[in-house]
Amino acid sequence: MPARNVNHFAAGILLIPCLLSSCNIAKHLPPTERLYVGTDISLKADSSVNKSEQSALKSGLEGLSRPRPNKTLFGYPYKVGLYYLLGEPKSENGFRAWFRKKLGEPPVFASSKALTSNATVWAAYLENEGYFRSGTTGKLVENGYKARGVYEVTVKPRYYIDSVHFLIDSSASRKALFSTSPRTLLKQGDPYRFEVIKAERERINQTLQNRGFFYFQPDYVGILADSARGNHKLRLYVAIKPDMPLPAGQPYYIRNLYVYPRYSLGDADTNRSQAYTVRGDTSLRQVYIVDSARLYKPALFNDVLALKPGRRYSSRSHDLTLSRFINVGSFKFVRNRFVPTIQHDTAFLDVHYYLTPYPKRSMRFELDGVTRSNGLAGSQLTLSWINRNFMGRSEILTINGTAGVDFQLGGGVQGVRNIRYGINGVLTFPRLVSPLRFRYDQRQLLPKTNLTIGYERLVQGVPKSVANIPDSLAKGTLYAINSFNTSFGYSWRKNQQIEQSFIPFGINYVYFKLVNDRVFFDYLAADPATSVRYLNLYLRTDQFILNSVYTLNYNSSPRSKSPHAFQIRYSAETAGNAASVLIPKDSLGYRRIFTNPFYQYLRSDIDLRHYYKLTPGMTWANRLFAGMGYSYGNYTEMPLIKQYFVGGSNSLRGFRARAIGPGVTTRDTTGVVPLFFDGGGDIKLEFNSELRPKFTKYLQGALFVDAGNVWMAREEGYYGKGSKITKDFYKQIAVSGGIGLRVDLSYFLIRLDLGMPLRKPYLTDGKYWVLDKINFRDREWRRQNLILNIAVGYPF
């Protein structure tokens, strides 16, 4: 089945009764009409037009062909069949009318007028591509109740650019036009294309508007082609049209700026007699703030306004000002108005910005469903209090109180139940806050400074699967993890594609408190082989991290028409290095802060994503992740919260959460991962690939393959042989695959992925691929190998 028909498969089921009843579309069509079933194009091209050019032309002509034939399934116009299946509707609101509208499609009839229309459109297309004096002839070919459009297109030699000349005189606008010539898109030797001509006119328009020509438009640029040179070569002449209006050829300067930060349609504070000026920057002395209550400090507008009095108007600076007003977070709507004026033969603009603020204080209540990387799912309640313009310069203070419950979803230790609650605060400044003076690109959005502080407590209940535990203890608490964190950092955007953040100072303190000693040690006694590992992870009462983190995010242009889209995320982190220089070792060989040994490590990872739209209804998504951490000094392995994991709904979906690795560590053969065993590693390599067909507006599918593992960088003591990375790491890659179903509700997406292992690197018989062991009829095989992942949002 062609890929473009995948989304009609479900409708094909409804075709069966139509075929069984010998549904004949011909008998429903008017006697003189024929069903249009497609277009055939034959190119008669000049010998100078190569095959790749002919293929591109044919694709372009097919895309412009009209009318569009009805959709087919195995060559049959099934939607037309469904349209006629139940007969004519007796009522516009009846079932037959609903059936026709939802599942059927009215027939598309062949028309001789379409031949003339296509010929005209195609001739224009060929000229726009540089194939001048080309032509098209066509006819309708009937076959029973069907008809096709058969065309012959004569393609003449293509014209190429021989030279480009910019015509100028002494006027300001024409001098500005000539100054743009070094960056022209029209290059000698390139084929003539009208799309490039339009792009060149738009480039010139943007350049001139950035240089003060406020009223300039692309239509004022004329590009003339001269073919007198012969040999299918063109001379292009770029000029400003002589009938351009006088104001469009005159540069404008900014005179006064007026800002109304408390504007609303019902109660606008627009009395300019109460305005005050911005002090400090001499270039902003003619900026007037109309804010009688003085809720906003003038320094805010000093930061935001990219247009400056006395300077030439710039459309780029104006757009940047609007973006900054929106991104500072205090204003809901932003509107602007320009008032031109002439003084002493110089053109000026008075600029007015009308800002509608958000409420200064507000509260927000959220109830979310969450899925976590350790295989738990649950709900979370968040109550937020927000203070916008906290200190008068659009600072935003957010305080969040959270509470939630996590429970086991799918395989693993049955009856796991966590209770989480905590509080955190975030204060965001729309500027750089630092004792040192930093310079940044003033053509960007305003950088942000973020100060965070928070506390969270996780309470682990006693799992039902822990054997020989009295009922009175089974309902109790096993342990609690207390986490304190604070950070101070910066984030900034260079443009819509690149975003960066740097946290020079971060503290994370994790304190583990054992609540039910009896249950904990009884559980360890039942599994002495891994007791050392458990005790090391969970009886290390204090985990103290002093870190710095840099992150770079890149997204391909959202405006691109390319079927390819990219995302890159890079992160680099270091911890404990500055403290290790200042703090000496104690008698036990540890460096401590307040009696707590702190971690020292280096960590870096990269996440690469590529999305390729095969058809309008089919996307191929791929992700490659590689990361490594190296711990030294006080500890020889990374802290648990900084380790890498594989398995679960956003990783290898054919394995349970955190159930793979490091290396060939074996523990998933029974389908039950032991309590406490998280399976982290210092190094991670993972690849994911999936096809995403779109069935309907709300329903999508998936066919996926995942591969990867984690390894220890140097230590094997806790996991045993085979957990440390070696040159043969590729032999320890786990592979899984499966199918998925997604329900897209616009504001969120519910995902169900059914995965199974394809390669188990921990098997001891050397037969790691398990394709020959797949047995869907075997209940025990299904229990151990079929993993249903339920999550919110795409996995990547």
PDB file of N, CA and C in Angstrom, residues 6-10 617 693-702 740-741:
ATOM      1  N   VAL A   6      -1.921   5.163   3.805  1.00  0.00           N
ATOM      2  CA  VAL A   6      -1.961   4.485   5.096  1.00  0.00           C
ATOM      3  C   VAL A   6      -3.081   5.019   5.970  1.00  0.00           C
ATOM      4  N   ASN A   7      -3.255   6.355   5.942  1.00  0.00           N
ATOM      5  CA  ASN A   7      -4.256   6.961   6.813  1.00  0.00           C
ATOM      6  C   ASN A   7      -5.677   6.672   6.359  1.00  0.00           C
ATOM      7  N   HIS A   8      -5.857   5.964   5.243  1.00  0.00           N
ATOM      8  CA  HIS A   8      -7.199   5.609   4.792  1.00  0.00           C
ATOM      9  C   HIS A   8      -7.484   4.117   4.969  1.00  0.00           C
ATOM     10  N   PHE A   9      -6.590   3.412   5.661  1.00  0.00           N
ATOM     11  CA  PHE A   9      -6.761   1.972   5.793  1.00  0.00           C
ATOM     12  C   PHE A   9      -8.047   1.610   6.526  1.00  0.00           C
ATOM     13  N   ALA A  10      -8.310   2.380   7.602  1.00  0.00           N
ATOM     14  CA  ALA A  10      -9.519   2.077   8.373  1.00  0.00           C
ATOM     15  C   ALA A  10     -10.765   2.238   7.517  1.00  0.00           C
ATOM     16  N   GLY A 617       1.433  12.736   5.679  1.00  0.00           N
ATOM     17  CA  GLY A 617       0.895  11.938   6.776  1.00  0.00           C
ATOM     18  C   GLY A 617       1.875  10.959   7.381  1.00  0.00           C
ATOM     19  N   PRO A 693       3.064   7.275  11.308  1.00  0.00           N
ATOM     20  CA  PRO A 693       1.955   7.533  10.375  1.00  0.00           C
ATOM     21  C   PRO A 693       0.805   8.239  11.081  1.00  0.00           C
ATOM     22  N   LYS A 694       0.155   9.132  10.369  1.00  0.00           N
ATOM     23  CA  LYS A 694      -0.986   9.863  10.914  1.00  0.00           C
ATOM     24  C   LYS A 694      -2.247   9.309  10.272  1.00  0.00           C
ATOM     25  N   PHE A 695      -3.106   8.665  11.081  1.00  0.00           N
ATOM     26  CA  PHE A 695      -4.322   8.056  10.562  1.00  0.00           C
ATOM     27  C   PHE A 695      -5.435   9.090  10.403  1.00  0.00           C
ATOM     28  N   THR A 696      -5.665   9.850  11.455  1.00  0.00           N
ATOM     29  CA  THR A 696      -6.679  10.907  11.435  1.00  0.00           C
ATOM     30  C   THR A 696      -6.100  12.119  12.152  1.00  0.00           C
ATOM     31  N   LYS A 697      -6.910  13.143  12.326  1.00  0.00           N
ATOM     32  CA  LYS A 697      -6.470  14.345  13.020  1.00  0.00           C
ATOM     33  C   LYS A 697      -6.063  14.037  14.448  1.00  0.00           C
ATOM     34  N   TYR A 698      -6.709  13.058  15.060  1.00  0.00           N
ATOM     35  CA  TYR A 698      -6.474  12.777  16.477  1.00  0.00           C
ATOM     36  C   TYR A 698      -5.699  11.485  16.717  1.00  0.00           C
ATOM     37  N   LEU A 699      -5.589  10.635  15.720  1.00  0.00           N
ATOM     38  CA  LEU A 699      -5.029   9.297  15.927  1.00  0.00           C
ATOM     39  C   LEU A 699      -3.768   9.117  15.094  1.00  0.00           C
ATOM     40  N   GLN A 700      -2.677   8.695  15.764  1.00  0.00           N
ATOM     41  CA  GLN A 700      -1.413   8.433  15.103  1.00  0.00           C
ATOM     42  C   GLN A 700      -0.899   7.066  15.515  1.00  0.00           C
ATOM     43  N   GLY A 701       0.009   6.543  14.704  1.00  0.00           N
ATOM     44  CA  GLY A 701       0.621   5.255  15.008  1.00  0.00           C
ATOM     45  C   GLY A 701       2.123   5.394  15.116  1.00  0.00           C
ATOM     46  N   ALA A 702       2.809   4.284  15.371  1.00  0.00           N
ATOM     47  CA  ALA A 702       4.264   4.285  15.459  1.00  0.00           C
ATOM     48  C   ALA A 702       4.788   2.879  15.234  1.00  0.00           C
ATOM     49  N   GLY A 740       3.216   1.415  18.295  1.00  0.00           N
ATOM     50  CA  GLY A 740       2.620   2.373  19.219  1.00  0.00           C
ATOM     51  C   GLY A 740       1.355   2.984  18.670  1.00  0.00           C
ATOM     52  N   LEU A 741       0.584   3.562  19.574  1.00  0.00           N
ATOM     53  CA  LEU A 741      -0.641   4.282  19.238  1.00  0.00           C
ATOM     54  C   LEU A 741      -0.650   5.568  20.045  1.00  0.00           C
TER      55      LEU A 741
END
